[in-house]
mmCIF file of C-alpha atoms and ligand atoms in Angstrom:
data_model
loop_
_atom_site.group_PDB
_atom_site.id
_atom_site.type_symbol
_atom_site.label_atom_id
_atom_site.label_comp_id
_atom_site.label_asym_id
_atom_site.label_seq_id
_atom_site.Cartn_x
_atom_site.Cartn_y
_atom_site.Cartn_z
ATOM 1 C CA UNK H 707 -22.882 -31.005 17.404
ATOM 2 C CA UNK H 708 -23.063 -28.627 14.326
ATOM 3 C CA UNK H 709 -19.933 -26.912 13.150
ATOM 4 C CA UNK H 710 -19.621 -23.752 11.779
ATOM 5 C CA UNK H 711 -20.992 -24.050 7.799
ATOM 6 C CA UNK H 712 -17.397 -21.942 7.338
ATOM 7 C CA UNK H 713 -14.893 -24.385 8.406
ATOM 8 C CA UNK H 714 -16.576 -27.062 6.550
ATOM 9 C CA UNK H 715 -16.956 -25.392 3.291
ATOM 10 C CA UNK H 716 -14.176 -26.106 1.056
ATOM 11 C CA UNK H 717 -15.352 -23.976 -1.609
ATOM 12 C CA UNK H 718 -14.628 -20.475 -0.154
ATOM 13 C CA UNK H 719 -11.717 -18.553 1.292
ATOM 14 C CA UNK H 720 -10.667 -15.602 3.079
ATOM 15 C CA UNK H 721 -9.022 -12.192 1.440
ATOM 16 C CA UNK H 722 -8.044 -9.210 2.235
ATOM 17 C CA UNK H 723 -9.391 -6.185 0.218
ATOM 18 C CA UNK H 724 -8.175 -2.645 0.127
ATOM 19 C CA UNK H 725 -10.862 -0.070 0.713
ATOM 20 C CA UNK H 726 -9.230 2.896 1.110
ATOM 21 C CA UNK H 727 -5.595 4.084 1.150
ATOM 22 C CA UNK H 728 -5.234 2.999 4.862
ATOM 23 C CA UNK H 729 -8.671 0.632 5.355
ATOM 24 C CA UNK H 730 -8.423 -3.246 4.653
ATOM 25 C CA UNK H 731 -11.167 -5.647 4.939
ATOM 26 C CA UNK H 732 -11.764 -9.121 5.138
ATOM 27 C CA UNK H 733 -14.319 -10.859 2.989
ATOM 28 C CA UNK H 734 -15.301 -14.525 2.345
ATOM 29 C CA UNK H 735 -15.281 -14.962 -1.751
ATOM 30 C CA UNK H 736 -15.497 -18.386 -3.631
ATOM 31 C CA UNK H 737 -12.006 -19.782 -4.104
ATOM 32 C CA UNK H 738 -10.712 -19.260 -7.726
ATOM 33 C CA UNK H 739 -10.705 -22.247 -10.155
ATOM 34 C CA UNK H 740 -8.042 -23.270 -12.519
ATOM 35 C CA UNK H 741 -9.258 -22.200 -16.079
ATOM 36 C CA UNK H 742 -6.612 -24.100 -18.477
ATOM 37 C CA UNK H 743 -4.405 -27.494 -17.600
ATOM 38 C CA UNK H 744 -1.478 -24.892 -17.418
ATOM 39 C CA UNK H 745 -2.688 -23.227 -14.361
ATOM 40 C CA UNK H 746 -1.714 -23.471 -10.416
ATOM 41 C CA UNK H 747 -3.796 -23.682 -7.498
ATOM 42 C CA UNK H 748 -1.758 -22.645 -4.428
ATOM 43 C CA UNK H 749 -2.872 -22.681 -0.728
ATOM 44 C CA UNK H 750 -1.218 -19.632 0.024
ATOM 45 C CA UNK H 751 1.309 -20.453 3.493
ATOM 46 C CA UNK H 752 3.056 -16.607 3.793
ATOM 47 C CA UNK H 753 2.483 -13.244 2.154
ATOM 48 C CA UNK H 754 5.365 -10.136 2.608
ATOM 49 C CA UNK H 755 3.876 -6.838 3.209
ATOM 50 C CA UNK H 756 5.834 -4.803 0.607
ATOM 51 C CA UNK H 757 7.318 -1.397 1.453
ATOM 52 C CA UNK H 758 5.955 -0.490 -1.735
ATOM 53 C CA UNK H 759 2.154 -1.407 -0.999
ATOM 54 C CA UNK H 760 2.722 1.243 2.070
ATOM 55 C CA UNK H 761 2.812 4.528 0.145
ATOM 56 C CA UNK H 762 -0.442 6.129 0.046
ATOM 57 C CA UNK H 763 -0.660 7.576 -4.004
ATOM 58 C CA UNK H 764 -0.244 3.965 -4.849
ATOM 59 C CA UNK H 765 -2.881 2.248 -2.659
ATOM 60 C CA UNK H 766 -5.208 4.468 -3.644
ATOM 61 C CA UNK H 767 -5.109 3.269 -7.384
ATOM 62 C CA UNK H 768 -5.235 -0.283 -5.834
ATOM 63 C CA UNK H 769 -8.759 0.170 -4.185
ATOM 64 C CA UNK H 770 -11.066 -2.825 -4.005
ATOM 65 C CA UNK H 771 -7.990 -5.257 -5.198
ATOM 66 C CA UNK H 772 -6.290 -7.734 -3.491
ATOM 67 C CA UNK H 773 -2.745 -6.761 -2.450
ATOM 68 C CA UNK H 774 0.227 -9.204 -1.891
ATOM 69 C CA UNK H 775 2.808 -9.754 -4.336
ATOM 70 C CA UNK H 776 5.782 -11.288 -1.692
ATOM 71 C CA UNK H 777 3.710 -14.792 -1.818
ATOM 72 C CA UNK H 778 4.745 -18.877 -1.338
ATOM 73 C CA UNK H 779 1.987 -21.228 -1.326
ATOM 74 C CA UNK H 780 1.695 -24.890 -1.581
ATOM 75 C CA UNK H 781 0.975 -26.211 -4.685
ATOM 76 C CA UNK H 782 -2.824 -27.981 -3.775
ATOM 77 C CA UNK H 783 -3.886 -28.344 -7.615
ATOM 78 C CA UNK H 784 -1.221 -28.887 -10.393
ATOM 79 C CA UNK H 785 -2.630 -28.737 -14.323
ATOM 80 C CA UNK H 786 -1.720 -31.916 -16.029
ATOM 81 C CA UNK H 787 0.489 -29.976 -18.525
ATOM 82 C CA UNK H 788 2.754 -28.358 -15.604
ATOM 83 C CA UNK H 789 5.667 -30.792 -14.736
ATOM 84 C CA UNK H 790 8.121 -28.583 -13.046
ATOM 85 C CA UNK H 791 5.912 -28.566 -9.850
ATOM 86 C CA UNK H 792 4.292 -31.485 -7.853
ATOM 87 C CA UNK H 793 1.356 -31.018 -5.736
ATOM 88 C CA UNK H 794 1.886 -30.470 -2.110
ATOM 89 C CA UNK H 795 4.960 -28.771 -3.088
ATOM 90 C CA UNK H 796 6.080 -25.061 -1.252
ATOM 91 C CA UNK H 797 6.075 -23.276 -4.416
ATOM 92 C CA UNK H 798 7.534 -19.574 -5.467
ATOM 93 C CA UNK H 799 5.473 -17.651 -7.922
ATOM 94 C CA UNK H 800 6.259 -14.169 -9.257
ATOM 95 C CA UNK H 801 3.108 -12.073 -9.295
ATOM 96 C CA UNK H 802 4.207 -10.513 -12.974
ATOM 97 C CA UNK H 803 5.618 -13.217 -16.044
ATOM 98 C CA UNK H 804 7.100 -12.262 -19.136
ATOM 99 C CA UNK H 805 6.805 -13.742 -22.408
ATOM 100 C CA UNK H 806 10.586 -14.434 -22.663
ATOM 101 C CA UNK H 807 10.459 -13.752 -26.410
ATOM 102 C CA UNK H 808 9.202 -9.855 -27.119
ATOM 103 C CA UNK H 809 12.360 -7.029 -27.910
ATOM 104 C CA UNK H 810 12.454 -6.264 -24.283
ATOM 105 C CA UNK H 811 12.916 -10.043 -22.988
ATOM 106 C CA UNK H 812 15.337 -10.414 -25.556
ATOM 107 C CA UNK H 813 17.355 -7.516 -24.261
ATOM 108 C CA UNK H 814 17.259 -8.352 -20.455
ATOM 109 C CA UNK H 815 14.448 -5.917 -19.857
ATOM 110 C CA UNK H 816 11.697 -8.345 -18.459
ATOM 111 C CA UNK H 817 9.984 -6.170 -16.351
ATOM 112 C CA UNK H 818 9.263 -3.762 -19.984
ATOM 113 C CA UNK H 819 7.569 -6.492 -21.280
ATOM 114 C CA UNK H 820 4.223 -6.346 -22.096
ATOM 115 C CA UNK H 821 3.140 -9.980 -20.837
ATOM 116 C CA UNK H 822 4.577 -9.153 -17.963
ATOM 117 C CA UNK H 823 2.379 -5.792 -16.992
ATOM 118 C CA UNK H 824 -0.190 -7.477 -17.981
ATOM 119 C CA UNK H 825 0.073 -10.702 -16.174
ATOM 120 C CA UNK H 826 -1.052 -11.047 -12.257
ATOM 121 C CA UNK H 827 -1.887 -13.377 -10.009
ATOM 122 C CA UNK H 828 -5.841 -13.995 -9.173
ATOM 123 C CA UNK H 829 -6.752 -12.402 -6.589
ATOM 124 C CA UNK H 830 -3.346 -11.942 -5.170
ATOM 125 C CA UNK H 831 -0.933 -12.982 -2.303
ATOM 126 C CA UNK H 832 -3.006 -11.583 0.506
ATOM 127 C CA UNK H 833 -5.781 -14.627 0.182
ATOM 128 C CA UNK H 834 -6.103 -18.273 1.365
ATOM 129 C CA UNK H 835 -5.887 -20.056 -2.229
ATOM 130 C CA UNK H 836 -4.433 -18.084 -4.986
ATOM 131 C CA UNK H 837 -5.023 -18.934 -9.247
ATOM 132 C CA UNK H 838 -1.507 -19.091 -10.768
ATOM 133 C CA UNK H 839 -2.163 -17.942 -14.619
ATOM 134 C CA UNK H 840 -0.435 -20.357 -17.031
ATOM 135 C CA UNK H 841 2.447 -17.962 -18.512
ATOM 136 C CA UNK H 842 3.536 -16.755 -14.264
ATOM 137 C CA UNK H 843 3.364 -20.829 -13.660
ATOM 138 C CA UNK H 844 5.158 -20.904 -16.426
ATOM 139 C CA UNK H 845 8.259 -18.466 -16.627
ATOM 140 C CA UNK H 846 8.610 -17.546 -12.778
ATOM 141 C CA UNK H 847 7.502 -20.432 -10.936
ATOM 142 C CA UNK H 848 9.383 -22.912 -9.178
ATOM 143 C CA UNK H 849 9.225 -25.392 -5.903
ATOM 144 C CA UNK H 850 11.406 -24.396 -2.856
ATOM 145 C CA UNK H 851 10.805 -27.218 -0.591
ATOM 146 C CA UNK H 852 14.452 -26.653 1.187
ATOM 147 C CA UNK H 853 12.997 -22.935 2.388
ATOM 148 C CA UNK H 854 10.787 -22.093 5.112
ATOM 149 C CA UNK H 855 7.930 -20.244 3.810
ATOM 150 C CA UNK H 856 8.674 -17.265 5.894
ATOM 151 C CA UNK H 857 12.287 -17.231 4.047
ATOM 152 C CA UNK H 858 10.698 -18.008 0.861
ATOM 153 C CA UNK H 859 8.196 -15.120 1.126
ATOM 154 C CA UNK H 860 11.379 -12.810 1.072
ATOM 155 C CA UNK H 861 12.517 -14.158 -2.324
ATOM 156 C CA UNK H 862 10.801 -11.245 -4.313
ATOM 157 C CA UNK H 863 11.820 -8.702 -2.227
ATOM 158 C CA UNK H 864 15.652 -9.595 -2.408
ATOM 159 C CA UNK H 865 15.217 -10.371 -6.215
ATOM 160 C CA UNK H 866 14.339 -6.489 -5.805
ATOM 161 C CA UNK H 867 18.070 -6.135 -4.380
ATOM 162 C CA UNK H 868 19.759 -8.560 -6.603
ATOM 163 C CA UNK H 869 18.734 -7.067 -9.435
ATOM 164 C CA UNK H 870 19.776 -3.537 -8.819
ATOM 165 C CA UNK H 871 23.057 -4.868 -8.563
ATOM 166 C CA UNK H 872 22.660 -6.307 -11.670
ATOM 167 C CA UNK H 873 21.939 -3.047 -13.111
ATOM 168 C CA UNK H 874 25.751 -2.333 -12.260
ATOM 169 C CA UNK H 875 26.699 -4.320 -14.868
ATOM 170 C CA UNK H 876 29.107 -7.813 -14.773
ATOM 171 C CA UNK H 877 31.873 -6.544 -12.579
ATOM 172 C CA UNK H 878 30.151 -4.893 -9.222
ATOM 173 C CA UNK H 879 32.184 -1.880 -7.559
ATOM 174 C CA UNK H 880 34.174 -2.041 -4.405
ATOM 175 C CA UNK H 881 33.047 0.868 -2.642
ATOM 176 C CA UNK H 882 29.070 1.296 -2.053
ATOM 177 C CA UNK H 883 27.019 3.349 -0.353
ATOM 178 C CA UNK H 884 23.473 2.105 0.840
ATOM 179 C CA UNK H 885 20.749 4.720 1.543
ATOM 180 C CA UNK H 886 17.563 4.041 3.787
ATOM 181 C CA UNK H 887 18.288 1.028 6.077
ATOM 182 C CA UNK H 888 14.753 -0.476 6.190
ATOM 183 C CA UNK H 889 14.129 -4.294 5.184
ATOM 184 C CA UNK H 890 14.942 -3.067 1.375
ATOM 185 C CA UNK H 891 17.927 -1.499 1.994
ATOM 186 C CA UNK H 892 19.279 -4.106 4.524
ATOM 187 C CA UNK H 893 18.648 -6.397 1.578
ATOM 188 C CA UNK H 894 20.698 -4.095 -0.681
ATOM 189 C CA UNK H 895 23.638 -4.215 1.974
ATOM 190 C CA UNK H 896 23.165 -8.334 1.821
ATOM 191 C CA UNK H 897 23.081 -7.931 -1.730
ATOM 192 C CA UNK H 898 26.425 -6.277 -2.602
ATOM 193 C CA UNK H 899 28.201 -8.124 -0.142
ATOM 194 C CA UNK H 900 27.507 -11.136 -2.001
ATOM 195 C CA UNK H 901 28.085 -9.763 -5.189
ATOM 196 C CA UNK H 902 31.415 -8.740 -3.924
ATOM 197 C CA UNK H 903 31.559 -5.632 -2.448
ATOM 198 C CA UNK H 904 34.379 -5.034 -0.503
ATOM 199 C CA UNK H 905 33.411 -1.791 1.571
ATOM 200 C CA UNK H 906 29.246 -0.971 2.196
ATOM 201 C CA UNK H 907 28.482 1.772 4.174
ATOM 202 C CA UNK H 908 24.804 2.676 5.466
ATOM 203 C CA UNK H 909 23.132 5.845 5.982
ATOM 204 C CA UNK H 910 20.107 5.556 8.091
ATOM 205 C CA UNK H 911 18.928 8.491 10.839
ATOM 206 C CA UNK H 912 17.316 5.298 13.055
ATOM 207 C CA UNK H 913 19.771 4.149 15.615
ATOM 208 C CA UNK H 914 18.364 0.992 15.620
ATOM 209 C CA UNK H 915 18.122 0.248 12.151
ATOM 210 C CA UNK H 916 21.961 1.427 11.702
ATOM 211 C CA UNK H 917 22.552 -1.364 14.285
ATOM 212 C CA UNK H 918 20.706 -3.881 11.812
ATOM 213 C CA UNK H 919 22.632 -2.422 8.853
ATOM 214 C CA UNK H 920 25.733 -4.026 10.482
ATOM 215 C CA UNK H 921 24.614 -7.248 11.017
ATOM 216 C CA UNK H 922 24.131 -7.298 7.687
ATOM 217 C CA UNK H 923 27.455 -6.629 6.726
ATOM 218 C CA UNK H 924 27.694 -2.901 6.308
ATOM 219 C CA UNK H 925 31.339 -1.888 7.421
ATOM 220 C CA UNK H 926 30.392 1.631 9.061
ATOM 221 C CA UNK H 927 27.270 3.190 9.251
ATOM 222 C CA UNK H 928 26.478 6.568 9.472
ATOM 223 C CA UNK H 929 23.428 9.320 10.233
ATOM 224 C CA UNK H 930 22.504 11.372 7.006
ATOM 225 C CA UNK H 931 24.336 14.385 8.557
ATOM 226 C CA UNK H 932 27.482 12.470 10.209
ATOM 227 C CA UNK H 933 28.039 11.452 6.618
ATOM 228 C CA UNK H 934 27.831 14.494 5.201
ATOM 229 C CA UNK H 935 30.086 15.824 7.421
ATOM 230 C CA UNK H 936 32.328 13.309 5.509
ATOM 231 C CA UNK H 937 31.954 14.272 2.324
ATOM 232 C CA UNK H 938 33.211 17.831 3.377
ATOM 233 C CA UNK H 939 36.351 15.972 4.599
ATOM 234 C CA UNK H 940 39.641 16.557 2.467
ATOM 235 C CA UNK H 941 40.726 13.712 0.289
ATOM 236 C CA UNK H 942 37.040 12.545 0.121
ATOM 237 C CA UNK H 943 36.378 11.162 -3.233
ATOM 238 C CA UNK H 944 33.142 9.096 -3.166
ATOM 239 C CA UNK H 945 31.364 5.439 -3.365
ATOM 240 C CA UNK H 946 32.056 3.969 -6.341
ATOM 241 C CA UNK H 947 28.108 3.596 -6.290
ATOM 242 C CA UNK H 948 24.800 5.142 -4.081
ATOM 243 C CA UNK H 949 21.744 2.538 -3.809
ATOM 244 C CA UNK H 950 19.118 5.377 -2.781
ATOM 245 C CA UNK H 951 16.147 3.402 -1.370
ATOM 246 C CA UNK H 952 13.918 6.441 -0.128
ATOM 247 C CA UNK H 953 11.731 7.566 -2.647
ATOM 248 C CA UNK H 954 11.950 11.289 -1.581
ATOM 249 C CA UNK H 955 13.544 13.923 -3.740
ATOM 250 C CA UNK H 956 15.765 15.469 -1.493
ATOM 251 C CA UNK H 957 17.534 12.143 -0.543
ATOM 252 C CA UNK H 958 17.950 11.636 -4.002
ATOM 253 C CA UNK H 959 20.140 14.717 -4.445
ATOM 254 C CA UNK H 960 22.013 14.740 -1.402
ATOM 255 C CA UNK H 961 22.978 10.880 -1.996
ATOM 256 C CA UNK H 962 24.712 12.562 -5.492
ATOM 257 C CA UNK H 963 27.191 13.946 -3.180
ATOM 258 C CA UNK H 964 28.124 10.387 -1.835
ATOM 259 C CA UNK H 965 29.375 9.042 -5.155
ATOM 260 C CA UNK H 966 32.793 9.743 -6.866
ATOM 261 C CA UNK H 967 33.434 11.110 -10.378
ATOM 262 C CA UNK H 968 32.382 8.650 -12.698
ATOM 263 C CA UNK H 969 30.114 6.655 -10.390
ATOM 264 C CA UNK H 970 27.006 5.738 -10.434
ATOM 265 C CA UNK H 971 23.675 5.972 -8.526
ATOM 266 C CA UNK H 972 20.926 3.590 -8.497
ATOM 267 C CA UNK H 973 17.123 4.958 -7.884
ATOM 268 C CA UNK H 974 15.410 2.130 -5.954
ATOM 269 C CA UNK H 975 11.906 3.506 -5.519
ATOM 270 C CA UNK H 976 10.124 6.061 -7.328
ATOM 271 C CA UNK H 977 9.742 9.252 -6.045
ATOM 272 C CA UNK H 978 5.902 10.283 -6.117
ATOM 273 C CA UNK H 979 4.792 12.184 -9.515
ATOM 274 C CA UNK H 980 6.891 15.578 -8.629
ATOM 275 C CA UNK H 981 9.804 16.760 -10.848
ATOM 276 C CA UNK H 982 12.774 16.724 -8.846
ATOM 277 C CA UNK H 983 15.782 19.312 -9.689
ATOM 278 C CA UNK H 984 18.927 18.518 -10.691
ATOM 279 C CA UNK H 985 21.760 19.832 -11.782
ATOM 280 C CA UNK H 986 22.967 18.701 -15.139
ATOM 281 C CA UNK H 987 25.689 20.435 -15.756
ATOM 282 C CA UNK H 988 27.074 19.172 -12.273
ATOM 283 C CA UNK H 989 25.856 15.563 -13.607
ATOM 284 C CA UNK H 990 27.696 15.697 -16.912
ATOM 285 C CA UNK H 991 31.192 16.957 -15.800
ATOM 286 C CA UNK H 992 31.094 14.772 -13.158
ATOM 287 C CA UNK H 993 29.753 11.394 -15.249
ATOM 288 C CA UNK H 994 27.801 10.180 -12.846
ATOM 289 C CA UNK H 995 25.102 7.294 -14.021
ATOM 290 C CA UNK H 996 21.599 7.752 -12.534
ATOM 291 C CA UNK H 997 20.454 3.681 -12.671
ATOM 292 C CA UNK H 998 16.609 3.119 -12.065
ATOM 293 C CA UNK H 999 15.719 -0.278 -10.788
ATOM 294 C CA UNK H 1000 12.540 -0.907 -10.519
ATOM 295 C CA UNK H 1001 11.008 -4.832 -9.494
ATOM 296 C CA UNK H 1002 12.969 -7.974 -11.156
ATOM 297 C CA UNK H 1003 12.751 -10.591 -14.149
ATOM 298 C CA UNK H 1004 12.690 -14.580 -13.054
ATOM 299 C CA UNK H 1005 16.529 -14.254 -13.665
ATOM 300 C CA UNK H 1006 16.416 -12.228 -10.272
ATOM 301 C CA UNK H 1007 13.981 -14.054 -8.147
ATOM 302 C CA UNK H 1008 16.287 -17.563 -9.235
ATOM 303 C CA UNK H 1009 19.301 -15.913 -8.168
ATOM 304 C CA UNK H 1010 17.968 -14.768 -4.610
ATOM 305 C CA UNK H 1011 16.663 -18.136 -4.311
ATOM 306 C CA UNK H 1012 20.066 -19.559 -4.623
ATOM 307 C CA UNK H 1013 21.288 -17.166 -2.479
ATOM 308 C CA UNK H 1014 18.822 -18.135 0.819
ATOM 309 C CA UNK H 1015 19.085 -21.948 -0.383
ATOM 310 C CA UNK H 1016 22.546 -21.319 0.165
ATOM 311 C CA UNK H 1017 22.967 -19.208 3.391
ATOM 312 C CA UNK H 1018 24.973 -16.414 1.500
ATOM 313 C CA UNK H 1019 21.787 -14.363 2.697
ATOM 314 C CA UNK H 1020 20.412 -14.796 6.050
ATOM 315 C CA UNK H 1021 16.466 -13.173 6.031
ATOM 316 C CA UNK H 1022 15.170 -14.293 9.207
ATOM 317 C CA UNK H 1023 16.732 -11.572 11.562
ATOM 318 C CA UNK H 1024 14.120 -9.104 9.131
ATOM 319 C CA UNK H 1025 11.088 -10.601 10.145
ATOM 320 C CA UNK H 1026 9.597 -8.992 13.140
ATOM 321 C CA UNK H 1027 6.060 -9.303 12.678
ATOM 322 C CA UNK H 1028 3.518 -12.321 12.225
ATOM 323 C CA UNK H 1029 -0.411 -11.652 11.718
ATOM 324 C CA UNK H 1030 -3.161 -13.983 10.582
ATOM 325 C CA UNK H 1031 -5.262 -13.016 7.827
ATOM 326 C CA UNK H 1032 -7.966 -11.746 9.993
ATOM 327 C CA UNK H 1033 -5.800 -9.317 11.460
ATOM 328 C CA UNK H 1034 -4.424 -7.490 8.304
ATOM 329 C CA UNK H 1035 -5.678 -3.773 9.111
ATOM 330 C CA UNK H 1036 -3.258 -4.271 12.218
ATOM 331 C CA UNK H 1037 -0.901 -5.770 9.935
ATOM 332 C CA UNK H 1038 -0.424 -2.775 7.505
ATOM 333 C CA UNK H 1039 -0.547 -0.711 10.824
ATOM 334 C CA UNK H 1040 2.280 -2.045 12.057
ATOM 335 C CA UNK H 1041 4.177 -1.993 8.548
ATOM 336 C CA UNK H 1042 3.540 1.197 8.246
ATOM 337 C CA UNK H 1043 4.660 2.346 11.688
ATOM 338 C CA UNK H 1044 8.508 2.051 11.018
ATOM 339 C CA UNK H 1045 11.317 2.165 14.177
ATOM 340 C CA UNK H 1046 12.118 -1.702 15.162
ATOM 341 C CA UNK H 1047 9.430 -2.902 12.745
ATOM 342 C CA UNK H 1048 10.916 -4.428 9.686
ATOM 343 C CA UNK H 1049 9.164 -7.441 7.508
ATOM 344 C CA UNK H 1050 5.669 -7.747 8.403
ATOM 345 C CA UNK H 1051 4.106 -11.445 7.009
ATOM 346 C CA UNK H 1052 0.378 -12.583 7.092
ATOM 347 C CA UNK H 1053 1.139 -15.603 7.567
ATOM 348 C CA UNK H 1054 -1.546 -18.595 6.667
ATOM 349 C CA UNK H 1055 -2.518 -21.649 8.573
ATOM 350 C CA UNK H 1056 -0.081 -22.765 10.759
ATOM 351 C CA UNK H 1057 2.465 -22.694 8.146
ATOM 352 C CA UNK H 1058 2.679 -26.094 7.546
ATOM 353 C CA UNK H 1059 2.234 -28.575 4.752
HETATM 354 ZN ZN1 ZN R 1888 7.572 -5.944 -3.082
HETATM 355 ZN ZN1 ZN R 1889 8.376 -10.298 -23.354
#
């Protein structure tokens, strides 16, 4: 009996390109090779569907790539000089590595650095075997056999969250205020709980998604308008901090009115390329911070490892959706669709090592 020539050729794989803002396809490519004894071969086992890698302006720049940056893999070929991971391991890799030694690495600023915008991995997360460059097997690399691979491909993502946080400074505020209750800002909630916030409350317009904001810790939740009513309430004073995950202007400036004199409010996404107003003056006599956060450094993605290792975070109530690489045009569908659907992972094989 003759088998198919693709199941018995171990020199290809699958991936899945982007050909269009909303089209994916899946093509048959020779696997990558390692190219220096520093490198990492991974047979990828689960890739996250980013929130980020849903917005339209940026998938259009990403045309004919390979998306996938919320990746795990086993390790299937270690180079000789890499000792902190053995082969067969689950593995973590951060898709971007910095050099750990320019101004900006110095400073905390990782995600500045240029190593770091430069570095990726080849092709990327949303492909059957994945080429881990020497300097990401490197600095932001490490095993994670104690994880599932479904929790492990939610290490980058709440990395994202912990390192927001961060952005607060050493000591984290009581009294926060999460905006946008999707799987980010779920994480967020997760994430100042654990850093020791007191009091979280969510603002999300989905009923469903408030109910998920609870579970995760948030002590009341609220619609955009029922909080607003709030704010118009006497003795209202304000979240210490605002984590404002929509990307949309006009969130942005009504979640100013949620913070108190003094406070501050962290931008989690970027808004697309349109000035948004604000009002200094307001701004300045009030003191309030505007914080950008945008990705995280392998301080972050160690620190949200420690936290699912741990059970501080629980991820698994965020994945609702499971495709094979074949099916990733219904994959990104379904991410994109919104309502009950939170993490969407391709997941590879049947998971196992
Ligand atoms: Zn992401
Ligand atoms: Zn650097």
């Amino acid at each position: 009996m003759q088998e198919s020539p693709l199941a018995k050729d171990t020199a290809s794989m699958r991936q899945a390109v982007i050909r269009g803002p909303k089209t994916f396809e899946v093509e048959v490519v020779p696997r990558p090779a390692l190219q220096s004894g520093a490198e990492l071969l991974l047979r990828t086992a689960a890739c996250g569907i980013c929130s980020g890698d849903l917005m339209e302006w940026y998938l259009e720049r990403k045309v004919n790539t390979v998306l996938g940056h919320e990746v795990v893999g086993y390790a299937d070929e270690v180079g000789p000089d890499l000792e902190h991971v053995k082969p067969g391991q689950l593995v973590f890799v951060h898709h971007h590595a910095p050099c750990m030694e320019c101004r900006y690495c110095r400073a905390g600023d990782p995600v500045h650095c240029a190593s770091w915008r430069r570095s990726k991995l080849d092709p990327g997360g949303m492909a059957e075997y994945i080429r881990v460059p020497a300097i990401n097997a490197r600095q932001d690399s490490f095993a994670i056999d104690d994880l599932t691979p479904e929790v492990g491909a939610l290490i980058e993502p709440l990395a994202c969250s912990v390192k927001a946080l961060a952005r607060l400074g050493e000591r984290v505020p009581a009294h926060a205020v999460v905006v946008g209750c999707g799987v980010m800002g779920l994480l967020n909630i997760a994430a100042a709980k654990a850093a020791g916030s007191s009091e979280v409350w969510a603002v999300e317009p989905d009923a469903e998604r408030r109910e998920y904001a609870r579970r995760f810790g948030a002590e009341r939740v609220f619609t955009p308008w029922e909080l607003e009513d709030e704010t118009r309430k006497q003795g209202f004073e304000g979240a210490d901090y605002v984590i404002v995950g929509p990307g949309s202007p006009e969130v942005i400036v009504q979640s100013l009115g949620y913070v108190r004199n003094g406070g501050t409010v962290v931008l989690f996404t970027p808004t697309p390329s349109v000035p948004t107003a604000l009002d200094f003056c307001d701004l300045y006599f009030r003191e309030i911070s505007l914080v950008p956060s945008y990705s995280c450094g392998p301080q972050d993605t160690r620190r949200a490892y420690e936290l699912l290792r741990t059970g501080a975070v629980d991820v698994s109530p965020l994945i609702t959706h499971r495709f094979p690489i074949d099916e990733i045009q219904r994959a990104y569908n379904t991410a994109k669709s919104g309502g009950d659907v939170l993490k969407v992972l391709v997941v590879f094989g049947d998971g196992s090592a």
